[in-house]
mmCIF file of C-alpha atoms and ligand atoms in Angstrom:
data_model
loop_
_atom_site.group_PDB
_atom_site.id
_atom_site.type_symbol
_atom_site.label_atom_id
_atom_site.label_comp_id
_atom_site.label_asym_id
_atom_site.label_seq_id
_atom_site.Cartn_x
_atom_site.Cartn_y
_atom_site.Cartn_z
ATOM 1 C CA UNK R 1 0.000 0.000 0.000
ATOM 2 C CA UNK R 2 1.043 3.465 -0.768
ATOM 3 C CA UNK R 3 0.366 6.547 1.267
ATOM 4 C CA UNK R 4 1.008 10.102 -0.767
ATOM 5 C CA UNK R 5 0.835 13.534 1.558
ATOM 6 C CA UNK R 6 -0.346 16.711 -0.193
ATOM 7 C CA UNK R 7 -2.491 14.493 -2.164
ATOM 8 C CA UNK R 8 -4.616 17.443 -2.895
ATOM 9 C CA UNK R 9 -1.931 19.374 -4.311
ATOM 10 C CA UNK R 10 -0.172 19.971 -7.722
ATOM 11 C CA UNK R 11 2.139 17.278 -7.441
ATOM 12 C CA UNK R 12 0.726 14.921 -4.613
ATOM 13 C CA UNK R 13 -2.628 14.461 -7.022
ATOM 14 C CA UNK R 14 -0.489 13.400 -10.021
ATOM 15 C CA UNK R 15 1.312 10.544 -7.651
ATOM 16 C CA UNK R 16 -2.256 9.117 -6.343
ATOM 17 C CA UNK R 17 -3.839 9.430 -9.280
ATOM 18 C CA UNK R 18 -0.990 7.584 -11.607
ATOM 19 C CA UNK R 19 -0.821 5.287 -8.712
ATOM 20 C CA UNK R 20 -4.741 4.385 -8.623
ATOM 21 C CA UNK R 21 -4.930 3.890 -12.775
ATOM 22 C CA UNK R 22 -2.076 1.041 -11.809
ATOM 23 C CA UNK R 23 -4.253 -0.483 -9.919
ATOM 24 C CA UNK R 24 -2.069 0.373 -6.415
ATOM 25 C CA UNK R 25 -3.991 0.685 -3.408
ATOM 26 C CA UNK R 26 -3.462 3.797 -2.448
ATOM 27 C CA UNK R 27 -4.095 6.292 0.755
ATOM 28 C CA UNK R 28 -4.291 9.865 0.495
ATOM 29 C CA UNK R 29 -3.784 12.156 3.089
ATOM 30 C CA UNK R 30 -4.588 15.852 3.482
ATOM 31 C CA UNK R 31 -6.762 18.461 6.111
ATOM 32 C CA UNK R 32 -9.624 18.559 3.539
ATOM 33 C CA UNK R 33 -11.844 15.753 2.832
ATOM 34 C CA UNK R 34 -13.381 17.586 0.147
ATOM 35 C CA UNK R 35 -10.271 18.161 -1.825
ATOM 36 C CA UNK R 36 -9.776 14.367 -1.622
ATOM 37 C CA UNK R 37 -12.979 13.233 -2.857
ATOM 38 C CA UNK R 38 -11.818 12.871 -6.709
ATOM 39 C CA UNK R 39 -9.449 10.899 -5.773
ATOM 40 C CA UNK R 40 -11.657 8.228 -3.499
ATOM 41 C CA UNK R 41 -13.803 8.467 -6.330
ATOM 42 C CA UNK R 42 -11.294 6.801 -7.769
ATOM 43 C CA UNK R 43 -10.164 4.053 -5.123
ATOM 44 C CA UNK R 44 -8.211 6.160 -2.942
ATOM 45 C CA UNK R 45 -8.853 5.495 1.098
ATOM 46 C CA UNK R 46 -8.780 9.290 2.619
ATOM 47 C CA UNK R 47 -6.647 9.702 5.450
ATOM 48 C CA UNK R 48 -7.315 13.099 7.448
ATOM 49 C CA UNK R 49 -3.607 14.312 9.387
ATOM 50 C CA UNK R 50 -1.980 17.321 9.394
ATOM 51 C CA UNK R 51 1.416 17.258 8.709
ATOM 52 C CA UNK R 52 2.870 18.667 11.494
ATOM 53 C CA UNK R 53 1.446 16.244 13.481
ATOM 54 C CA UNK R 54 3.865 13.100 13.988
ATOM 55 C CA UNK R 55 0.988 10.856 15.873
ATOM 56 C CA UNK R 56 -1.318 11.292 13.431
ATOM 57 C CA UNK R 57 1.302 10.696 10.406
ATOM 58 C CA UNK R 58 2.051 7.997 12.119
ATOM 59 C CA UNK R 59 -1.267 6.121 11.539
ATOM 60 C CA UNK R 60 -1.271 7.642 8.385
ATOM 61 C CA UNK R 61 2.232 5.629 7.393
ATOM 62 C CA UNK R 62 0.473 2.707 9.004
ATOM 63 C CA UNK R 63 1.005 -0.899 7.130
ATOM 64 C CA UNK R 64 2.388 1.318 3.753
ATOM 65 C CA UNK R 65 5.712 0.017 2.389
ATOM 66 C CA UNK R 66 5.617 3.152 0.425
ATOM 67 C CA UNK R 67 5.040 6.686 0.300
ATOM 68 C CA UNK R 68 5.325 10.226 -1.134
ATOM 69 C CA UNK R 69 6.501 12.553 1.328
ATOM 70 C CA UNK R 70 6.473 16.496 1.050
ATOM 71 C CA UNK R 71 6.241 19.948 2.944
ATOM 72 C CA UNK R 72 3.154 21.916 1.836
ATOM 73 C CA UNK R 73 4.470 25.461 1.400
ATOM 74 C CA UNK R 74 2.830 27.607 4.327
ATOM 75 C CA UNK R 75 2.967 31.464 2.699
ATOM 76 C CA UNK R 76 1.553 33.047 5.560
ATOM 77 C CA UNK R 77 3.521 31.545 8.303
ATOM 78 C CA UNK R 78 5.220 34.160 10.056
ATOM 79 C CA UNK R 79 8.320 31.857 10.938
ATOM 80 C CA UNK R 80 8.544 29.563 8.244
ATOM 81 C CA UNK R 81 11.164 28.009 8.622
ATOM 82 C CA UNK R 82 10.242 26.699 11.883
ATOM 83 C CA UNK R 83 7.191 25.190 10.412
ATOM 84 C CA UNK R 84 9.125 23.555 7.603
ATOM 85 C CA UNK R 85 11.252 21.900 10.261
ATOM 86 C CA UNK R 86 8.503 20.882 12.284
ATOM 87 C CA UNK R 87 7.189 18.968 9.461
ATOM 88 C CA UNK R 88 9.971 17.279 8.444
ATOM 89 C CA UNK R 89 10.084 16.356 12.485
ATOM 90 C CA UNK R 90 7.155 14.769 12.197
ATOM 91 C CA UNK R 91 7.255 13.339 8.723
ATOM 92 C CA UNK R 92 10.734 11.968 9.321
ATOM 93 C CA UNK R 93 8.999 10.411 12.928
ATOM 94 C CA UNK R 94 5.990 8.884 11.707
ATOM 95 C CA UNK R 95 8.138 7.136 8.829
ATOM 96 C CA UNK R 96 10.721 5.516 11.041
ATOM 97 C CA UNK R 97 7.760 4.755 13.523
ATOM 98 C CA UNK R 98 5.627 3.047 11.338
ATOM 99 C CA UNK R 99 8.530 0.710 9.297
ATOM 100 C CA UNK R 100 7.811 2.472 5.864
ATOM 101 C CA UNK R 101 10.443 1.061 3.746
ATOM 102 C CA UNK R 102 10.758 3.194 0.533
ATOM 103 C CA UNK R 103 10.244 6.914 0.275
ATOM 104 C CA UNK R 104 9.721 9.334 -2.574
ATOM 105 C CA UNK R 105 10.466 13.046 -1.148
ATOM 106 C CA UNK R 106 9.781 15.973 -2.999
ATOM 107 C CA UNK R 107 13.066 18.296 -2.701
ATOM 108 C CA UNK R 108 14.723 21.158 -5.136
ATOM 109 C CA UNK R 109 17.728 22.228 -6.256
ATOM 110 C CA UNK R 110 19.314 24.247 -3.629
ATOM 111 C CA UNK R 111 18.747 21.243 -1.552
ATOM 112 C CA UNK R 112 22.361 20.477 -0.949
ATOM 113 C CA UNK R 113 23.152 23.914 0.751
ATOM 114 C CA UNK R 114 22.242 23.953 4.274
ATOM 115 C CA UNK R 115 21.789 28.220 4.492
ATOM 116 C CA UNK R 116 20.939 31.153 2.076
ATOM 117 C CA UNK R 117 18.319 28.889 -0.576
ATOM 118 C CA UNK R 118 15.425 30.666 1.449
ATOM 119 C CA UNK R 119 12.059 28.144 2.104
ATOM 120 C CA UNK R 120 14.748 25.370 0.492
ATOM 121 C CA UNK R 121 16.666 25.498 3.284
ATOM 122 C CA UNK R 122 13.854 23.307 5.271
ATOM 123 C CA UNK R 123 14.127 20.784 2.139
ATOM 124 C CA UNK R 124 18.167 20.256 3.236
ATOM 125 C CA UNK R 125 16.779 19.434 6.518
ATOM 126 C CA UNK R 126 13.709 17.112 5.314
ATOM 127 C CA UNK R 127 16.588 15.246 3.053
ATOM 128 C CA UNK R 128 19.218 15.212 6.411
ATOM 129 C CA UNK R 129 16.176 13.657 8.903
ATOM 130 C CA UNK R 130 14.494 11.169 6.050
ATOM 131 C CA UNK R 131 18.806 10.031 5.760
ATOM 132 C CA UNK R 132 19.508 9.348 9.320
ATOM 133 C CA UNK R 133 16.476 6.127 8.775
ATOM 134 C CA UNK R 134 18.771 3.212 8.407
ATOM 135 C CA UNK R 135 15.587 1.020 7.774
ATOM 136 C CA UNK R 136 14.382 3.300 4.606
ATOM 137 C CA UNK R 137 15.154 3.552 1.015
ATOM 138 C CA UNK R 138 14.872 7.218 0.140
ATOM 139 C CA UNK R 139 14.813 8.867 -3.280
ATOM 140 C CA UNK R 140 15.041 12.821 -3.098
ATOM 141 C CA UNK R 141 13.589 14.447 -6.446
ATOM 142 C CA UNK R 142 15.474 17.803 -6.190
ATOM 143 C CA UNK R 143 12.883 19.601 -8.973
ATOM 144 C CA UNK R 144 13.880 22.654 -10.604
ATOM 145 C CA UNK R 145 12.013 26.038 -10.546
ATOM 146 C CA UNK R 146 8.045 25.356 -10.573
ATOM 147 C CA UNK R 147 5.941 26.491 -13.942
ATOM 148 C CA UNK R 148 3.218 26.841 -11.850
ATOM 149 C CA UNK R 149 4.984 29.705 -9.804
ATOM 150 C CA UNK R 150 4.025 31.952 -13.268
ATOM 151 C CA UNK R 151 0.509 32.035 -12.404
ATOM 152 C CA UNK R 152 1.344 35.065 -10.107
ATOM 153 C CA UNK R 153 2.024 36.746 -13.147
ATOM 154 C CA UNK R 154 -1.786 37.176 -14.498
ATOM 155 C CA UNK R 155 -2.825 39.912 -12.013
ATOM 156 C CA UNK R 156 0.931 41.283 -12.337
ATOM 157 C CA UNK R 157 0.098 41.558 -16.621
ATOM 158 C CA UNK R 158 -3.697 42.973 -15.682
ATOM 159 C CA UNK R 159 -2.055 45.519 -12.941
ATOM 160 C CA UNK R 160 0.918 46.762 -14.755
ATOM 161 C CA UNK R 161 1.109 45.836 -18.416
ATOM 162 C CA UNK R 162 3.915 43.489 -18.030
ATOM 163 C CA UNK R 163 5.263 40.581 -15.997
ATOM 164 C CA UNK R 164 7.721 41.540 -12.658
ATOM 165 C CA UNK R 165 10.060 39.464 -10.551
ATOM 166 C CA UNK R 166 13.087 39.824 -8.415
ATOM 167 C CA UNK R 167 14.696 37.019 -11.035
ATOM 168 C CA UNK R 168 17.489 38.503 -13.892
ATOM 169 C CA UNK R 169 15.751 38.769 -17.293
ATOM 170 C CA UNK R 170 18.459 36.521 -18.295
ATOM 171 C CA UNK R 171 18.902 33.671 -15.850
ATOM 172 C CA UNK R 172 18.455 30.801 -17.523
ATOM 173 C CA UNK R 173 16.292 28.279 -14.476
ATOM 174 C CA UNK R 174 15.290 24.352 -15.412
ATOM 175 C CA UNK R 175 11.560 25.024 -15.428
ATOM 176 C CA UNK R 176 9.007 22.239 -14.811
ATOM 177 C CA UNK R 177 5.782 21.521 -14.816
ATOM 178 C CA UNK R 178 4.471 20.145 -11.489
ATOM 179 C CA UNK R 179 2.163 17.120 -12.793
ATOM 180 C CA UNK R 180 5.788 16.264 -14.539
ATOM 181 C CA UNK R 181 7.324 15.848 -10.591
ATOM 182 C CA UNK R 182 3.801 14.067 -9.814
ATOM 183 C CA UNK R 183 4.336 11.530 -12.450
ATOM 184 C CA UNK R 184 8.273 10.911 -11.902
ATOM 185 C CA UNK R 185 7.669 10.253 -8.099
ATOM 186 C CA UNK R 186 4.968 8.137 -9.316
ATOM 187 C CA UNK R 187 7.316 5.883 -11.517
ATOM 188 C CA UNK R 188 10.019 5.582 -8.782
ATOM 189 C CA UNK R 189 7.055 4.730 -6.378
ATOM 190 C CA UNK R 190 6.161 2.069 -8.680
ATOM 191 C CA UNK R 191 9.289 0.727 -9.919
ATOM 192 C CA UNK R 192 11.412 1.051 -6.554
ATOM 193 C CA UNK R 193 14.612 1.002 -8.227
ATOM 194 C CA UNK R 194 16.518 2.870 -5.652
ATOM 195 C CA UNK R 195 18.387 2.045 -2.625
ATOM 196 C CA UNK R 196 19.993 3.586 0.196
ATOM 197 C CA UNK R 197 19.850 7.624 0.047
ATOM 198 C CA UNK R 198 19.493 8.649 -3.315
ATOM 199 C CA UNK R 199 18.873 12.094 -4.935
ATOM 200 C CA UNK R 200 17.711 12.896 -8.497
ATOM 201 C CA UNK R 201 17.192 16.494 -10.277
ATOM 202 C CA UNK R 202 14.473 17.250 -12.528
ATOM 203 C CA UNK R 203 14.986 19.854 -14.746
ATOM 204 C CA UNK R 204 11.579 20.162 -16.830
ATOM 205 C CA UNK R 205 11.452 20.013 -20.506
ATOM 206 C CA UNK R 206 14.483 22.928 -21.150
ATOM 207 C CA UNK R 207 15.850 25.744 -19.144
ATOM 208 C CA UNK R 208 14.233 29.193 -20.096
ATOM 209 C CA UNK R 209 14.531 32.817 -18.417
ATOM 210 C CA UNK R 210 11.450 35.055 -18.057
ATOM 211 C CA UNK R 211 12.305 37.331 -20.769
ATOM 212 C CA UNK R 212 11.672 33.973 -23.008
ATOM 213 C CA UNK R 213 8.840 32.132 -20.561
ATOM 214 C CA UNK R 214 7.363 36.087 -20.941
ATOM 215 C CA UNK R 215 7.576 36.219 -24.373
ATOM 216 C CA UNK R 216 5.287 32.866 -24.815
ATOM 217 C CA UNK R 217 2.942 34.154 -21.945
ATOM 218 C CA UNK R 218 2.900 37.027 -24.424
ATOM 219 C CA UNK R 219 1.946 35.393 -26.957
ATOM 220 C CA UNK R 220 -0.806 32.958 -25.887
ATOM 221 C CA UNK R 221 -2.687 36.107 -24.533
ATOM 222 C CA UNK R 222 -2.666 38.044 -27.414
ATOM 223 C CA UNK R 223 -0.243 40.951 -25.819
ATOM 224 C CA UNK R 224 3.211 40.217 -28.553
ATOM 225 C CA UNK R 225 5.044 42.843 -26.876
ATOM 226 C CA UNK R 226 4.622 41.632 -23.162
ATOM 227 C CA UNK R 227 7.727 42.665 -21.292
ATOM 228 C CA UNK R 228 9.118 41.761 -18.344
ATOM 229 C CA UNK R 229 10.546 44.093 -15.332
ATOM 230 C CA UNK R 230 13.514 42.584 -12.922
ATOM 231 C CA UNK R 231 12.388 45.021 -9.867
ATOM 232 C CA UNK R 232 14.338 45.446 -6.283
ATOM 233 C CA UNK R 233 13.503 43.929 -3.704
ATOM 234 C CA UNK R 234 11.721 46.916 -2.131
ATOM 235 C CA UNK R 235 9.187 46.902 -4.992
ATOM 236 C CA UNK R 236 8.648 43.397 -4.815
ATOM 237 C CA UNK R 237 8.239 42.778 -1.020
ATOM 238 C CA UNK R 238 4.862 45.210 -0.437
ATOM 239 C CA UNK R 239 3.397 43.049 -3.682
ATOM 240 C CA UNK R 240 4.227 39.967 -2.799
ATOM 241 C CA UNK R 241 2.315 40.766 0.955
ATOM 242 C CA UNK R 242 -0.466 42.141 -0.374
ATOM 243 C CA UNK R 243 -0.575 38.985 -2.458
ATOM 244 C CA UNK R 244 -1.503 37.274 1.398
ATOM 245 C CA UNK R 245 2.372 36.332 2.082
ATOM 246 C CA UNK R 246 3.612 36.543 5.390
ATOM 247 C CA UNK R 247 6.838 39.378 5.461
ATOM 248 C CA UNK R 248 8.974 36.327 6.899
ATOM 249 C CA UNK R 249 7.813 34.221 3.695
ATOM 250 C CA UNK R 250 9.020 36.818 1.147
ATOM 251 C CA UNK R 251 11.712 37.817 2.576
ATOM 252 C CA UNK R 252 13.015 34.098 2.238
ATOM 253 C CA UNK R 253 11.883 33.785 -1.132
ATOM 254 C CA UNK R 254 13.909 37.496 -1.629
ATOM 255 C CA UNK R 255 16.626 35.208 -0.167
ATOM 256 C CA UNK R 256 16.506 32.233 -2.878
ATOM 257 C CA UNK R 257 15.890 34.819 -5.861
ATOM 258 C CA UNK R 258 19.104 35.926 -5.141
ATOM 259 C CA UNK R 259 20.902 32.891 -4.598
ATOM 260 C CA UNK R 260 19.338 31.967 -7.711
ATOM 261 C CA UNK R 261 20.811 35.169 -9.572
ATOM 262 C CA UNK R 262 23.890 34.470 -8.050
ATOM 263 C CA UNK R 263 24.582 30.952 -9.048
ATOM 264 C CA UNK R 264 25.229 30.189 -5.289
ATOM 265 C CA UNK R 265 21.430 27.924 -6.198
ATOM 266 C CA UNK R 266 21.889 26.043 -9.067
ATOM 267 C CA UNK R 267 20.999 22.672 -10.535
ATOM 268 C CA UNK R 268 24.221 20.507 -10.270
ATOM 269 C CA UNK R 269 23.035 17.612 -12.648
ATOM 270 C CA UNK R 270 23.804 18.171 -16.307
ATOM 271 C CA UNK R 271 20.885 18.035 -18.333
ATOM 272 C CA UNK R 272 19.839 14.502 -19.478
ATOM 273 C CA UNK R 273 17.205 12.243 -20.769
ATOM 274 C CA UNK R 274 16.889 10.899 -17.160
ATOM 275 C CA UNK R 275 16.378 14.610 -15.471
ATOM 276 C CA UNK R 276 14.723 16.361 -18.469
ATOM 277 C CA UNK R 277 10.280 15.852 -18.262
ATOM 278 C CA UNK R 278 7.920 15.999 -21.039
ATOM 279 C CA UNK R 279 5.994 19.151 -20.544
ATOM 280 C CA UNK R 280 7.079 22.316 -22.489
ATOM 281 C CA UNK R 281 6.290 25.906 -21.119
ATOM 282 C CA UNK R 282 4.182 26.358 -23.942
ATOM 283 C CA UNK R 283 1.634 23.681 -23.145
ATOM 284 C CA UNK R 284 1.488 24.891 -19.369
ATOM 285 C CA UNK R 285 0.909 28.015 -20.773
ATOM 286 C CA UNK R 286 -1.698 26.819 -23.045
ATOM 287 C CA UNK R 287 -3.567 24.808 -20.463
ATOM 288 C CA UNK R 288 -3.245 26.316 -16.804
ATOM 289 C CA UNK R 289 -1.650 30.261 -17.337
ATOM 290 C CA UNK R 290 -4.167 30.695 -19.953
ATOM 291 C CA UNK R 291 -7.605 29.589 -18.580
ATOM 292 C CA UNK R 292 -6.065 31.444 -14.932
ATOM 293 C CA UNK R 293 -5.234 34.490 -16.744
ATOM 294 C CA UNK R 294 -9.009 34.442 -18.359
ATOM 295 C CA UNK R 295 -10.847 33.917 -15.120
ATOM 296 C CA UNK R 296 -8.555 36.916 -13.803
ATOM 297 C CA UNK R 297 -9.870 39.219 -15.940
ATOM 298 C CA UNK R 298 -13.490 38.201 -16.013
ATOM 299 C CA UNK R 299 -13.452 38.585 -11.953
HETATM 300 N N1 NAP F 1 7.639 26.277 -6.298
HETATM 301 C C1 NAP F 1 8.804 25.793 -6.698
HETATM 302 O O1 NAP F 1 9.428 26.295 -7.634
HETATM 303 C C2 NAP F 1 9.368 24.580 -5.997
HETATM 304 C C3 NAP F 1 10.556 24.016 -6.476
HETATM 305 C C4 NAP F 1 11.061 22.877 -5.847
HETATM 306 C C5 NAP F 1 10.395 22.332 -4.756
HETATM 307 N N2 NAP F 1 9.244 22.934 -4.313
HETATM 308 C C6 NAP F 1 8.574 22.352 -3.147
HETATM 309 O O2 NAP F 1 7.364 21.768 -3.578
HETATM 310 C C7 NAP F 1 6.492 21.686 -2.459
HETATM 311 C C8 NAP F 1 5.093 22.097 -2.890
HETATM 312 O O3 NAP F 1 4.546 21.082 -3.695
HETATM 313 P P1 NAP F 1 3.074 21.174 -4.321
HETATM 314 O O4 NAP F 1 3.047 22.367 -5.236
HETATM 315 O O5 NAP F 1 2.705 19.849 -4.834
HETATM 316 O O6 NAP F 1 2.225 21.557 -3.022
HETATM 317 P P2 NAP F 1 0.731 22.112 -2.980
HETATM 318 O O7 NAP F 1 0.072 22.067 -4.317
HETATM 319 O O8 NAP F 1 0.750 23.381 -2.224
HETATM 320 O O9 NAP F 1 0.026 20.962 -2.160
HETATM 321 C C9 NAP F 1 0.121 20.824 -0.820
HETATM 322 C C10 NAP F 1 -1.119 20.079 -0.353
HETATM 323 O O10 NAP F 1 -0.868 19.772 1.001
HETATM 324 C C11 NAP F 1 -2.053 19.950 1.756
HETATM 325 N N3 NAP F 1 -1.693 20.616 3.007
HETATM 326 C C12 NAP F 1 -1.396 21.914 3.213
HETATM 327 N N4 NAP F 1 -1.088 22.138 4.489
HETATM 328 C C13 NAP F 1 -1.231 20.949 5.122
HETATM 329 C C14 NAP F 1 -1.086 20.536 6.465
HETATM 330 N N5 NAP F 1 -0.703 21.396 7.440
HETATM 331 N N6 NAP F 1 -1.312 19.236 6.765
HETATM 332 C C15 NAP F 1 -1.691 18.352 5.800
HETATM 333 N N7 NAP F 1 -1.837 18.682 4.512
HETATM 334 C C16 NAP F 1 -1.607 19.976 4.171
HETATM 335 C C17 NAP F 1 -2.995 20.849 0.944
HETATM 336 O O11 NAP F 1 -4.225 20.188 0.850
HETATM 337 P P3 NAP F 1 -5.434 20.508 1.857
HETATM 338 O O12 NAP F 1 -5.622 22.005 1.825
HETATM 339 O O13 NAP F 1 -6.558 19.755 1.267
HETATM 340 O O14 NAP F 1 -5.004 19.995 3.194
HETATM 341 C C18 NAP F 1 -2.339 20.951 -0.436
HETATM 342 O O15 NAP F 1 -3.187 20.497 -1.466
HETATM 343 C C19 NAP F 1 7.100 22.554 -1.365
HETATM 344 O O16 NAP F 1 7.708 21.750 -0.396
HETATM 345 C C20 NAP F 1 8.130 23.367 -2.114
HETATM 346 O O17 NAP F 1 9.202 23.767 -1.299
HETATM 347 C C21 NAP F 1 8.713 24.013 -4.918
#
């Protein structure tokens, strides 16, 4: 049996889902029983736990020689950190207390530096605590730069005309599409090839920069001269807050733009048919950016 946190979420439904259409037995586990409904409409037993809590993980993990472990981002936390280590306390205690034998984490590049990667920083530590379980196989998938982090973008393009970030124009990032982490976890789930401690990038389909992922925004909304703006920080923090952020969550994704700018966060993999996933920016574009961007303006 397989057990998959976040299972509501833009990866964690991929994993359950790809799981289920295997036939797997699978249980999914999340706050909100009505976000899990697809997926017991589809097989899935529905586990309610919340993730900081290592009792309740615990029963979660219970008789599941697999699972799919992650840290659901908490933007409004105002120490974030702190809750990103809780979690990985009690993620890391529930799966040596209940036996589970192979784990799938969901990590990022950045993950090998243990200061100055912003919210990755708690992703070191979830990789360091899932490591110290002699009785586990683990697989890290270090992903690159989430597509899906875009979306912002569609009230930035409504607001101002163009898109904005504290990211150079010209920094090339290995962007992915998140169903594309959903279904690798999902094979190594099934296919439990690894052994040990392992960690794998995934780098999406190519690398782009946002003058480039702009330009195709650009394009599938009709605006062929959408530009973007690399602001300060002092621009972007007051957004970004107003967005519903927490001041201690922006200023540690401030923290990873830069190390990202700087090089100091960087994939370490070269690209390769093993870390490079199907999904091209376009077709995110085309199917989620698009449809968001759409319901923006109509509201
Ligand atoms: N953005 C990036 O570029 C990037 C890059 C690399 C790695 N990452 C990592 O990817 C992860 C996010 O993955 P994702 O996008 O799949 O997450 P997501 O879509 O935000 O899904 C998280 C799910 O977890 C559930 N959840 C939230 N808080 C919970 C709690 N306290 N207890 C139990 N369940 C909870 C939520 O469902 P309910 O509301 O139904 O409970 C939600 O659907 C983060 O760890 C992030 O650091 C992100």
């Amino acid at each position: 049996m397989y057990v998959v946190l976040g299972a509501s979420g833009n990866t964690g439904h991929i994993v359950a889902k790809t799981l289920l259409s295997r036939g797997q037995q699978v249980r999914v586990v999340g706050r909100n029983a009505t976000h899990l409904q697809p997926l017991a409409a589809e097989g899935a037993e529905v586990f309610i736990a919340d993730v900081t809590d290592a009792a309740a993980l615990t029963k979660a993990f219970q008789h599941a020689a697999s699972a799919y472990v992650m840290i659901p981002p908490n933007t409004a936390s105002n120490d974030a950190l702190n809750y990103e280590n809780r979690v990985g306390d009690a993620i890391a205690t529930a799966v040596r207390n209940a036996g589970v034998k192979n784990i799938v984490s969901l990590s990022s590049i950045g993950a090998d530096k243990s200061t100055g990667t912003g919210p990755v920083v708690g992703l070191y530590h979830l990789e360091q605590k899932l490591n110290q379980i002699d009785s586990a196989n683990v697989l890290h998938l270090r992903a690159g730069y989430f597509m899906e982090n875009s979306l912002g973008q569609a009230g930035a393009i409504r607001m101002m005309g163009s898109t904005i970030g504290p990211l150079r124009p010209d920094l090339k990032l290995p962007m992915i599409a998140a169903r594309d982490i959903g279904a690798a976890a999902a094979d190594a789930l099934l296919q439990l090839a690894f052994r040990g401690k392992q960690t794998q990038e995934l780098h999406g389909q190519r690398d782009l920069d946002y003058t480039e992922a702009t330009a195709i925004i650009g394009k599938a909304i009709g605006k062929s001269n959408l530009g973007y703006v690399h602001a300060p920080d002092e621009q972007i923090r007051p957004a970004m807050v107003q967005m519903g952020m927490s001041d201690n969550f922006v200023g540690l994704l401030l923290e990873m733009s830069a190390a990202l700018n700087s090089g100091y966060m960087r994939a370490l993999e070269p690209r390769s048919s093993r870390n490079t996933t199907p999904t091209p920016f376009e077709t995110f574009v085309a199917e989620s950016f698009v449809p968001a961007y759409q319901q923006q303006a109509a509201a």
